[in-house]
Each structure stands twice: as C-alpha cells, then as structure tokens.
mmCIF file of C-alpha atoms in Angstrom:
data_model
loop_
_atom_site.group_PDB
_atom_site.id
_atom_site.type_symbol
_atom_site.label_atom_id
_atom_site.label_comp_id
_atom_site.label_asym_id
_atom_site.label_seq_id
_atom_site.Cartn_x
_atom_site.Cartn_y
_atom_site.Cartn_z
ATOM 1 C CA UNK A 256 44.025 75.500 136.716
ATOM 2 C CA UNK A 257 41.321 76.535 134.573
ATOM 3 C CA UNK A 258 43.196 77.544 131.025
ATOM 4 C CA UNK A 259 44.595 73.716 131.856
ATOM 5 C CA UNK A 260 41.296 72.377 132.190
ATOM 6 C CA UNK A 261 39.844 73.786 129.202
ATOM 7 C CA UNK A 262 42.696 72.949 126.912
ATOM 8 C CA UNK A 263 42.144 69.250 128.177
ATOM 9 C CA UNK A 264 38.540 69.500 127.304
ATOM 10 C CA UNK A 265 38.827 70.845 124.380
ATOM 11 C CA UNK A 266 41.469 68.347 123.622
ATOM 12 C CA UNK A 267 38.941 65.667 124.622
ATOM 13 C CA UNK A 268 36.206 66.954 122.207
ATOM 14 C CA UNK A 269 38.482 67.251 119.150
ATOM 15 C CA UNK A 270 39.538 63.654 119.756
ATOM 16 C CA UNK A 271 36.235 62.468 120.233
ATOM 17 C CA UNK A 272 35.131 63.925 117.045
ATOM 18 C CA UNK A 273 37.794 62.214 115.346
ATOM 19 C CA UNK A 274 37.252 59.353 116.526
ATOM 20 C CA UNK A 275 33.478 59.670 115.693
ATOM 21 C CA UNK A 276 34.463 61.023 112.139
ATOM 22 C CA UNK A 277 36.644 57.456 111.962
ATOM 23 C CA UNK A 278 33.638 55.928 113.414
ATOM 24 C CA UNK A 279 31.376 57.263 110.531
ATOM 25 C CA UNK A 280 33.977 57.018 108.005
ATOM 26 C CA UNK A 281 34.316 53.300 108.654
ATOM 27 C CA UNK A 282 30.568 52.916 108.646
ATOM 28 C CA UNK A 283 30.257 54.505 105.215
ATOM 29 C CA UNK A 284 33.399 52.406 103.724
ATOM 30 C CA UNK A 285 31.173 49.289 104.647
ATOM 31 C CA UNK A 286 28.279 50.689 103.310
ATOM 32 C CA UNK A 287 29.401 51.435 99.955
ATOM 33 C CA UNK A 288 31.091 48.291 99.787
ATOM 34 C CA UNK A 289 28.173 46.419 100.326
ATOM 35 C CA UNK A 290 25.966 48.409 97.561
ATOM 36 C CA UNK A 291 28.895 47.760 95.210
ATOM 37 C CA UNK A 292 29.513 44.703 93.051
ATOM 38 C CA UNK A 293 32.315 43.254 91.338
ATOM 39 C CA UNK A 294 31.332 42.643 87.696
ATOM 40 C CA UNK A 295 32.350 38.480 88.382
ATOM 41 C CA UNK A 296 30.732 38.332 91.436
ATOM 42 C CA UNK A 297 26.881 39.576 90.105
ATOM 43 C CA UNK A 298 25.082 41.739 92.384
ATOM 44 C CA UNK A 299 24.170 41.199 96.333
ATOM 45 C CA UNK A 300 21.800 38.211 96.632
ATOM 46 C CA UNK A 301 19.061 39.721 99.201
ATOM 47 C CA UNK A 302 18.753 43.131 96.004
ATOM 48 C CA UNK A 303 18.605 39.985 93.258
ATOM 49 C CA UNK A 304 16.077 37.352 95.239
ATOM 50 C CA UNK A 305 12.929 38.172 93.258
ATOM 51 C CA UNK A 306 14.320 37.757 89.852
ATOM 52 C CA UNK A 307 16.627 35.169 90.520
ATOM 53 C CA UNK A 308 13.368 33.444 92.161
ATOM 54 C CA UNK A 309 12.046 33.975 88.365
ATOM 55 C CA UNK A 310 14.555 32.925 86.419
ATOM 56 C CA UNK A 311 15.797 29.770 88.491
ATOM 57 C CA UNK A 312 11.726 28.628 88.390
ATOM 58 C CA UNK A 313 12.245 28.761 84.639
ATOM 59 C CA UNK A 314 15.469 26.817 84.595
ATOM 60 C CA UNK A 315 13.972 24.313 87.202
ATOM 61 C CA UNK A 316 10.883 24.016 84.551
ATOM 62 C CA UNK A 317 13.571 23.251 81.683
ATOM 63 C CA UNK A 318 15.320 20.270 83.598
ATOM 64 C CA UNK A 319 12.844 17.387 82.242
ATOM 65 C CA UNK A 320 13.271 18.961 78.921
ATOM 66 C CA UNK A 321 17.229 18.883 79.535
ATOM 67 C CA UNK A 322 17.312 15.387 80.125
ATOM 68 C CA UNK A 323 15.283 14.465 77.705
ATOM 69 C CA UNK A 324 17.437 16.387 74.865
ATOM 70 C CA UNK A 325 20.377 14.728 76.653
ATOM 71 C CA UNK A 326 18.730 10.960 76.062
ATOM 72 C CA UNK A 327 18.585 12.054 72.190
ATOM 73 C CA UNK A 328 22.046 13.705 71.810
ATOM 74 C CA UNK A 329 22.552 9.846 73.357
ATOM 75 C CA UNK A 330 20.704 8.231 70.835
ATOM 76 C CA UNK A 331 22.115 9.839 68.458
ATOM 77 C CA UNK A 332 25.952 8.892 69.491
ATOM 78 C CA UNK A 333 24.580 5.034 69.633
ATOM 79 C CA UNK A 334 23.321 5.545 65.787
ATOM 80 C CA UNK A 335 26.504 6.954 65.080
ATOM 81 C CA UNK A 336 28.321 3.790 66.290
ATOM 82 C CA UNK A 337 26.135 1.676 64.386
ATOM 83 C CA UNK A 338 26.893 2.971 60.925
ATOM 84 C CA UNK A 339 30.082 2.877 61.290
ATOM 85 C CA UNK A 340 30.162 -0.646 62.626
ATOM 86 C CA UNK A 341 27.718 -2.081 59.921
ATOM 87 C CA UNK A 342 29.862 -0.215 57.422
ATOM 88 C CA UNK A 343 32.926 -2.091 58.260
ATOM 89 C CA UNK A 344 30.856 -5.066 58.414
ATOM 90 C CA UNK A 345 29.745 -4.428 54.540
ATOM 91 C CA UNK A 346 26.260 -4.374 56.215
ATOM 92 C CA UNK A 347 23.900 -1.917 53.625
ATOM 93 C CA UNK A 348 20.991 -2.670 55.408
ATOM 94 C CA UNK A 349 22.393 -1.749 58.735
ATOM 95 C CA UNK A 350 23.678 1.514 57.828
ATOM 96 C CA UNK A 351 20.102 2.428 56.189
ATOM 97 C CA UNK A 352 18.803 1.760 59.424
ATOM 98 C CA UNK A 353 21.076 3.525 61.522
ATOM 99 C CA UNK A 354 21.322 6.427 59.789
ATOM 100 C CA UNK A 355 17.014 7.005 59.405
ATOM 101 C CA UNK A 356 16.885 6.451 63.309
ATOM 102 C CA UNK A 357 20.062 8.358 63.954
ATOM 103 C CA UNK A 358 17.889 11.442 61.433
ATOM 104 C CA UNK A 359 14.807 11.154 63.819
ATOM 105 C CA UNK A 360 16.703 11.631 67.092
ATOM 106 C CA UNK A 361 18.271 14.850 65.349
ATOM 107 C CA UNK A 362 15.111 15.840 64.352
ATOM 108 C CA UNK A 363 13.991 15.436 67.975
ATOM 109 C CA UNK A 364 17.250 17.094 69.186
ATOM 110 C CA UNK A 365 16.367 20.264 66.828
ATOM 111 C CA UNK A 366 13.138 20.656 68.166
ATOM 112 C CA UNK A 367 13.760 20.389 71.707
ATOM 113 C CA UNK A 368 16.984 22.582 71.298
ATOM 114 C CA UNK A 369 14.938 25.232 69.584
ATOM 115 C CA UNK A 370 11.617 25.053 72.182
ATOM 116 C CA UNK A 371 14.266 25.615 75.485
ATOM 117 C CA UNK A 372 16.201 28.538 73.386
ATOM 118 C CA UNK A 373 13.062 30.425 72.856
ATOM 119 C CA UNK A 374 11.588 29.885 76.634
ATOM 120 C CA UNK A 375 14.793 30.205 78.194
ATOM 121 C CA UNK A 376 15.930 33.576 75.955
ATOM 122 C CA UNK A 377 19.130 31.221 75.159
ATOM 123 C CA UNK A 378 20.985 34.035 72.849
ATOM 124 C CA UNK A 379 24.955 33.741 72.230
ATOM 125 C CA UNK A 380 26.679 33.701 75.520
ATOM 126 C CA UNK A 381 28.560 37.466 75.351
ATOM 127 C CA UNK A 382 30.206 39.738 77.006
ATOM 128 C CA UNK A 383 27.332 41.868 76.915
ATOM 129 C CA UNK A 384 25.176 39.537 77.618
ATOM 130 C CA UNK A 385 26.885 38.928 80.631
ATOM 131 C CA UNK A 386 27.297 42.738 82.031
ATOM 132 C CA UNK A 387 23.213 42.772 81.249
ATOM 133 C CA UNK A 388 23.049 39.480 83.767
ATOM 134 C CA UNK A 389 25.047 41.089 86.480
ATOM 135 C CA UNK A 390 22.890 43.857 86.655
ATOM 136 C CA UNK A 391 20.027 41.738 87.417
ATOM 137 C CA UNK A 392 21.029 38.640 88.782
ATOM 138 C CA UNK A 393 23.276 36.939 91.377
ATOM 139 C CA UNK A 394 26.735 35.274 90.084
ATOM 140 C CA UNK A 395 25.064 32.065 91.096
ATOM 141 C CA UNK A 396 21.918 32.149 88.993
ATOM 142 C CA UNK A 397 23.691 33.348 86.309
ATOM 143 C CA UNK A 398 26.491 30.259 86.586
ATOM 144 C CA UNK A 399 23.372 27.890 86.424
ATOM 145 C CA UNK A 400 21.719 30.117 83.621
ATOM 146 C CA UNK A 401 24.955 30.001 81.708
ATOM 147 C CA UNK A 402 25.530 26.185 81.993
ATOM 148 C CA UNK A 403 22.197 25.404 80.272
ATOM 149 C CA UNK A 404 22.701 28.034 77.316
ATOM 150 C CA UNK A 405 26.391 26.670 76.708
ATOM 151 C CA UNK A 406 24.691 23.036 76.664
ATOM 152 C CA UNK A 407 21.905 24.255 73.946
ATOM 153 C CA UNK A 408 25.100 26.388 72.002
ATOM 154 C CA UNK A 409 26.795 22.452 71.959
ATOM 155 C CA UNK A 410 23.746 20.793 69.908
ATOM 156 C CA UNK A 411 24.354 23.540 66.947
ATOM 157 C CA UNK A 412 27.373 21.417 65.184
ATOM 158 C CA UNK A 413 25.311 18.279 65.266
ATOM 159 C CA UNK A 414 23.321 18.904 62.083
ATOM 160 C CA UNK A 415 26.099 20.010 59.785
ATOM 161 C CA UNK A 416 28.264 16.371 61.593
ATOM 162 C CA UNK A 417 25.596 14.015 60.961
ATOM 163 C CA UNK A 418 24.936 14.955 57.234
ATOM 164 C CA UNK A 419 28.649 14.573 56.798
ATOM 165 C CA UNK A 420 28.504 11.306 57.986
ATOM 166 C CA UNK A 421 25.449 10.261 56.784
ATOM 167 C CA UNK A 422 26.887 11.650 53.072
ATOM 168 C CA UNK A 423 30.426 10.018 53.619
ATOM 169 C CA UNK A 424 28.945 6.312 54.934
ATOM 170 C CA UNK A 425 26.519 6.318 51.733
ATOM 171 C CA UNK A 426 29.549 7.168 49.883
ATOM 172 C CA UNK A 427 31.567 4.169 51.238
ATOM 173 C CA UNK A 428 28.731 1.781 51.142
ATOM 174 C CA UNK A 429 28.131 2.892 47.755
ATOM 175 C CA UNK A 430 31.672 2.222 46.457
ATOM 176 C CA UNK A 431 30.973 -1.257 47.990
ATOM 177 C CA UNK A 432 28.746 -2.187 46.398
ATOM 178 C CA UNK A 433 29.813 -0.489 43.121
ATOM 179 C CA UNK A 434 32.860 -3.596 43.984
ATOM 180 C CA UNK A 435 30.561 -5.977 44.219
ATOM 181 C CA UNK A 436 28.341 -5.203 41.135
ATOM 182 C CA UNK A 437 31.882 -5.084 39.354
ATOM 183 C CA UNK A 438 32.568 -8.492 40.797
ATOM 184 C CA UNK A 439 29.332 -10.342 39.720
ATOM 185 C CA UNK A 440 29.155 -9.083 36.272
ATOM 186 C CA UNK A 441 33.062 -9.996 36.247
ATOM 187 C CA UNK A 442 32.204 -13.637 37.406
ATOM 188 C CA UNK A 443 29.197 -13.835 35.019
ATOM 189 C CA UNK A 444 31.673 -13.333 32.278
ATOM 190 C CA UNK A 445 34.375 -15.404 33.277
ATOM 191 C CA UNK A 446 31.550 -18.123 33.109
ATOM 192 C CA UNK A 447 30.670 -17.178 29.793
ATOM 193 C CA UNK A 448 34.664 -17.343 28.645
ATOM 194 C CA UNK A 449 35.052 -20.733 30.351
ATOM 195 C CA UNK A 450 32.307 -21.720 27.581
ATOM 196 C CA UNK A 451 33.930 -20.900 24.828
ATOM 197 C CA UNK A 452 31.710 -17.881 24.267
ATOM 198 C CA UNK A 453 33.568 -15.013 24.539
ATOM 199 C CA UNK A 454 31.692 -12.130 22.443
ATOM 200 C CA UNK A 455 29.030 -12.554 25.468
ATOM 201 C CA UNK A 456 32.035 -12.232 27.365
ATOM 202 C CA UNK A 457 33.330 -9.321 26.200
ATOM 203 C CA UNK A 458 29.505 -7.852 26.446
ATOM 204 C CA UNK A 459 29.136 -9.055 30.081
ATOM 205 C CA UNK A 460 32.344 -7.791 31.042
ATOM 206 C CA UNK A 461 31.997 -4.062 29.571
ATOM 207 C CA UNK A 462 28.290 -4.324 32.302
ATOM 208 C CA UNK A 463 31.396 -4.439 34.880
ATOM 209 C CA UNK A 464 32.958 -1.427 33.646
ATOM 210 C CA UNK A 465 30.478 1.614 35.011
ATOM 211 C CA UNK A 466 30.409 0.174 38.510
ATOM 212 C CA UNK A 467 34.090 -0.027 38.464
ATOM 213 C CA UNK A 468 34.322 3.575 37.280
ATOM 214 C CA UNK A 469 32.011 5.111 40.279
ATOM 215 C CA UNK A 470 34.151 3.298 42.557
ATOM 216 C CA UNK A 471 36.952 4.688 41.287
ATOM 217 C CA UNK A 472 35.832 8.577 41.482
ATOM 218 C CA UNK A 473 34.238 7.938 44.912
ATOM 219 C CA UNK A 474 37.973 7.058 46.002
ATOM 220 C CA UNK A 475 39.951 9.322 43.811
ATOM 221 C CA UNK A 476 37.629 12.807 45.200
ATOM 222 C CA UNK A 477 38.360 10.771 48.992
ATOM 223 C CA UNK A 478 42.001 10.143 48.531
ATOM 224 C CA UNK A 479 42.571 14.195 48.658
ATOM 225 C CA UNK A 480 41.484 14.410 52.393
ATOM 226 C CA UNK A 481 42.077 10.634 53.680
ATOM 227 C CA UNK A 482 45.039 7.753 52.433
ATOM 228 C CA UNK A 483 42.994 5.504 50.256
ATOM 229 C CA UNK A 484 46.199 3.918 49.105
ATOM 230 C CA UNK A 485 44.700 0.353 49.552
ATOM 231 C CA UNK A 486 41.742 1.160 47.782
ATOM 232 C CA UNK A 487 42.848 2.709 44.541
ATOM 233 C CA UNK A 488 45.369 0.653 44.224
ATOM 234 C CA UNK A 489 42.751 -2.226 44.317
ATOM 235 C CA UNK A 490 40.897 -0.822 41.911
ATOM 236 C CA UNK A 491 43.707 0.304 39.582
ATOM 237 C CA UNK A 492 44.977 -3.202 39.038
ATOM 238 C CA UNK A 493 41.579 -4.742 39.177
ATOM 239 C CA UNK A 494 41.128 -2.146 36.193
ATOM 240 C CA UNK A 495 43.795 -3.800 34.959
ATOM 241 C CA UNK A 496 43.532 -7.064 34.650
ATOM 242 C CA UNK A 497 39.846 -6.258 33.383
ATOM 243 C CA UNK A 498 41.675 -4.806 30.331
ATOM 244 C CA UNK A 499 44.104 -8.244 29.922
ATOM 245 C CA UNK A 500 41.358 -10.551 30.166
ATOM 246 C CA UNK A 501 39.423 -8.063 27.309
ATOM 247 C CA UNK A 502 42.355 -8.154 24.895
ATOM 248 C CA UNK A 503 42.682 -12.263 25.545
ATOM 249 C CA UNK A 504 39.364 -12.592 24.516
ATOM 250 C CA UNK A 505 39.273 -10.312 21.200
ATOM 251 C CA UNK A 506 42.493 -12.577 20.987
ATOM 252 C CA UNK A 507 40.426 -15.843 21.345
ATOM 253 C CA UNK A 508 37.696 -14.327 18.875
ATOM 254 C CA UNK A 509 40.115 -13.163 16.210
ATOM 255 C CA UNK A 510 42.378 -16.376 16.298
ATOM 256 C CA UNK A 511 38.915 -18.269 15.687
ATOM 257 C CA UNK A 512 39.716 -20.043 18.881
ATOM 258 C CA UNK A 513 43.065 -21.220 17.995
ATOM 259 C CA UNK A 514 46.288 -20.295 20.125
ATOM 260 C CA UNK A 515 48.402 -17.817 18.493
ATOM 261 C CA UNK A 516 51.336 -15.962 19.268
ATOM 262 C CA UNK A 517 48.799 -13.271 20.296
ATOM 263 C CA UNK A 518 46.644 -15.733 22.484
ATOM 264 C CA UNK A 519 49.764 -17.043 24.458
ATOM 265 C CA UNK A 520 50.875 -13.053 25.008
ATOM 266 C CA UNK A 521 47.269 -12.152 26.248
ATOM 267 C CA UNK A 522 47.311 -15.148 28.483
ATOM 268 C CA UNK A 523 50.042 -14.321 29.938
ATOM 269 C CA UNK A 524 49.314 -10.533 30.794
ATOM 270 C CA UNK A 525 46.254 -12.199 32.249
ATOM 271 C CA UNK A 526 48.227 -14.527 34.689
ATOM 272 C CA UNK A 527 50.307 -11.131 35.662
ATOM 273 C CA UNK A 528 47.661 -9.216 36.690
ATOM 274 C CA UNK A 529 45.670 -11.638 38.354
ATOM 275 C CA UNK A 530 48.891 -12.934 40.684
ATOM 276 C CA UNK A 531 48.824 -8.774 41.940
ATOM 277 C CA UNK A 532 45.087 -9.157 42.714
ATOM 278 C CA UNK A 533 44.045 -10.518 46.466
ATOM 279 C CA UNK A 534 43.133 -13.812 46.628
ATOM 280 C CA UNK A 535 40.215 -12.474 49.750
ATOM 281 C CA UNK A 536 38.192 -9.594 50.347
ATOM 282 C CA UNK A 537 40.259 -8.264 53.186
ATOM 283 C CA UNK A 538 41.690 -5.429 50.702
ATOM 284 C CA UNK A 539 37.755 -4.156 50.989
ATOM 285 C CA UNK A 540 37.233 -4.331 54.604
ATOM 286 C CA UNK A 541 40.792 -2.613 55.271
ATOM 287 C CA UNK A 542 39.976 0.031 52.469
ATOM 288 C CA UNK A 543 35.956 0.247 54.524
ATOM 289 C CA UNK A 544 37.322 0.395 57.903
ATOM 290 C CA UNK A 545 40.069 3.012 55.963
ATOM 291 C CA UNK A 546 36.988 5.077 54.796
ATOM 292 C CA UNK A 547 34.688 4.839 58.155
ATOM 293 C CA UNK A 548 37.580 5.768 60.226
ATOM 294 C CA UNK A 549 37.801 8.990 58.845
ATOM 295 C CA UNK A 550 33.813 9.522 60.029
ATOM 296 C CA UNK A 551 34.551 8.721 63.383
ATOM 297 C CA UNK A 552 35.820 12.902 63.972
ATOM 298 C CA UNK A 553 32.036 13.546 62.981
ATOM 299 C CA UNK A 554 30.819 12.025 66.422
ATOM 300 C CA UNK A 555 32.853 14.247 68.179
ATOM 301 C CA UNK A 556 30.777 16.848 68.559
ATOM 302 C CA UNK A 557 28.129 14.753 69.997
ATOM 303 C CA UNK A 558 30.567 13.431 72.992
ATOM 304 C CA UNK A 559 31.022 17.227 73.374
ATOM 305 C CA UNK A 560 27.262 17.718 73.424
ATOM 306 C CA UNK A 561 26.446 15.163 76.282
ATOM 307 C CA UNK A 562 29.297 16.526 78.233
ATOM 308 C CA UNK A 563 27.693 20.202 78.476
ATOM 309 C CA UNK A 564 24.337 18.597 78.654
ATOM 310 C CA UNK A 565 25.216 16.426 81.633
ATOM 311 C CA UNK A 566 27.242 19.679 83.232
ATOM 312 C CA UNK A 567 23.678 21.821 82.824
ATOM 313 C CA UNK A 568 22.005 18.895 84.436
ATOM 314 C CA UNK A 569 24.042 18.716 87.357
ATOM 315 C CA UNK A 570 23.698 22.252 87.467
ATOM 316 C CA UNK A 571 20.189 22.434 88.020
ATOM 317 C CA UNK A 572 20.183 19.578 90.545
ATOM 318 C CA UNK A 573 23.291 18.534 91.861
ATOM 319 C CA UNK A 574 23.210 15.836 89.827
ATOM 320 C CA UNK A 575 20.683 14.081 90.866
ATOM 321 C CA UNK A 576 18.442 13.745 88.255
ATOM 322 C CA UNK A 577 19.013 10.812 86.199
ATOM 323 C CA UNK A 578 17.710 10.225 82.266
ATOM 324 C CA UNK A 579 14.880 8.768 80.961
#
C-alpha cells in the first residue's frame, strides 16, 4: 500500500543519510589525522620537503668537515697514548712531543667544532629545541640533525681532559726527574766521601736535597686522589738514609777521620737504611706507571667523542664515507 511504501522510503533515505553521515564522518577522521602530528614523529614529510631539502643540503655540506674533525678527535686519542707510554718509559722527550702535537690537533678540533656549530645553528640539544624542530621538520631530518649536534656537544670535555693530562704527565715526569737530579748529586757525593773529602760531601749532598723535596710535594698533593704508597714511601726512606749518611759524615769530620763510637753508630744507621732502599729502579717505573694510570680516565672522553662522531657520520651517509 502506499502509507507502506512511503514509510519504506523514507526508511531508505534516513539510512542512506546515515550511512553518508558515517561516510563523511570517516572521511574527516582520516583527514584530521593526517594534518595532525605526534610530537615524536615530526610533521608529515610531503608539508616538511622544502625545508628539510634545506637543512639536509647543509648537513650533507658538513660531512667532509665531520670527518675531518673525526680524524683529529683521532689524533688526538693516538697523542694521548703516547704520553702515557713514554711516561712509563721515563721518556721526557717523548712526552714533550706528544703532548705539543696532541695541543695542535685540539687546536684543530676547536676550530672545526666551533666553524660547524655556527653554520649548522648547533645550540644545546633541548626540549624546546626539539618542539621548535617538529614544527618545521620531519622526525627523520631532525634524527640526522640531532646526531651531528650531539657529536659537536661530545668535543666540549676535550679541552678541560687534555690540560689535565697534559698538567698531571708534566707533573709525573717532573717528579722523575726531580729522582734523578736527587740521584746524581747523591752519587757525586758519595764519590767525594769515598775520597776522604767529606765537607764537599756534605755540600754536594745538601744540592740533592731541593730536588728531593719537589718530589716529595708532587706525591704528597697526588697521594690525596691516587695510592702513591710506593712512591712516598721511596722517597721517605731515601730521605732517610740521606740524613744517616749526613750525620756519618759530620761524624767522619768531627772524629778528624778516626773511628769513634760515634763513627761506628753512624755507619751503622747508614747500612740500615740503605738495606730498605731498592737495589733497581723498578720502585720508579711502578710508582710512573702508578701516576700515568690515573691519566688514562682523561682519554675517555675522547673514545666518547669518536663514537658520536662516527654515529653522525653514518648518519649522513650510511656509513659510507670513510676518513681522511
């Protein structure tokens, strides 16, 4: 009938609508989700092509520059091995050298550091920095971005590391060869007391005294950070038997050469201290390698360095850029 007919239509039309209005309301879902962006995810690439296009030609232009800061930072890690293998191996020279070329690769590394900051706009890596990035680029130029600024943040430490070790490896070689001042000035009078002429002696061994005494603070201010135990007590009984071999030959000198009671008491305090002294250098190279193996935590930062540096690399190219 016709009432039935035109309830069915009108059935008809109200579920077509809804099914349009699901239609539309599906549409618009999807179309507000793809003009949104999650704050990790950086927004949609096709809205973010032209500046990503700008900023990724910049990073391209810094990847030369990248590797070439990476071959310092590397440079820098092999002068780092060097003075601390010439100081255990006593070598003065060796640790000059290492330490002026290690100073020009930093130098190098500064400057390079500094020039890619400035192009690159390389400021601390912070949240805000970040929600600024997101609304411009995509989560993947950003990732690359990031990479290189973390790897220019990781050069920072390696000025304030290498004057610590450059200032604690002068400080070691300098307390060896404060020991072997002492020791030469300590032969020279021994020579001298062999002879019979022991008011040069006496003179020659007080020119041992002020080498002995640098030594001696050097380790004492070390000893409150690092265990120095086989150094100062080196020193402290080398000290000592210093002072026996002094009172033996006032002894000798006041006794007119002949051997008193006082003579045969000095001698002996002599003997005493001499049997606790080491009959090789070995107490020095334990108490050097002691002393350089505390430097070793300044090189750290430079492994760190090269890792970020070789992360920012492989970044830019997939890792297939190699150094110089």
């Amino acid at each position: 009938s016709r009432p039935i007919r035109s309830l069915f239509g009108r059935t008809l039309v109200r579920l077509g609508w809804l099914g349009l209005a699901a239609v539309l309301a599906f549409g618009s879902a999807g179309m507000v989700a793809a003009t949104s962006h999650s704050p990790s995810l950086g927004a949609r690439q096709e809205l973010t092509w032209g500046p990503d296009q700008i900023l990724n030609t910049k990073l391209d232009g810094a990847v030369r520059d990248l590797v070439l800061l990476s071959d310092d930072v590397s440079q820098l890690g092999v002068m780092t091995r060097s003075v601390l293998s010439n100081l255990t191996q006593v070598n003065a020279v060796g640790v000059t050298a290492a330490q002026g070329d290690g100073t020009t690769a930093l130098t190098a590394i500064d400057n390079r550091a500094a020039n890619l900051r400035e192009r690159l706009d390389c400021g601390p890596w912070t949240d805000a920095k970040v929600t600024q990035l997101i609304e411009t680029y995509s989560s993947d130029s950003i990732a690359r971005y990031r990479a290189v600024c973390v790897a220019l943040d990781s050069v920072s430490p390696l000025d304030d590391d290498w004057a610590s070790l450059v200032s604690g490896s002068t400080q070691t070689m300098k307390v060896a060869q404060d020991i072997a001042d002492h020791d030469n000035a300590g032969k020279d009078a021994l020579q001298l007391a062999t002879a019979g002429r022991y008011p040069e002696a006496l003179s020659k061994l007080a020119d041992a005294d002020k080498p002995l005494s640098e030594a001696t603070t050097i380790a004492s201010e070390l000893a409150t950070v690092i265990d120095l135990a086989t150094l100062t007590t080196w020193l402290s009984r080398t000290s000592a038997f210093d002072d026996s071999l002094r009172v033996l030959w006032q002894s000798m000198i006041d006794s007119k050469g002949r051997v008193t009671t006082q003579v045969t008491a000095a001698l002996k305090s002599v003997n005493d201290a001499k049997a606790l002294l080491p009959t090789d250098n070995s107490a020095l190279q334990v108490s050097l390698f002691e002393m350089a193996n505390r430097l070793t935590a300044d090189g750290i930062s430079i492994e760190t360095a090269r890792g970020q540096l070789a992360t920012a690399v492989n970044a830019l190219t997939g890792g297939t850029v190699a150094g110089s």
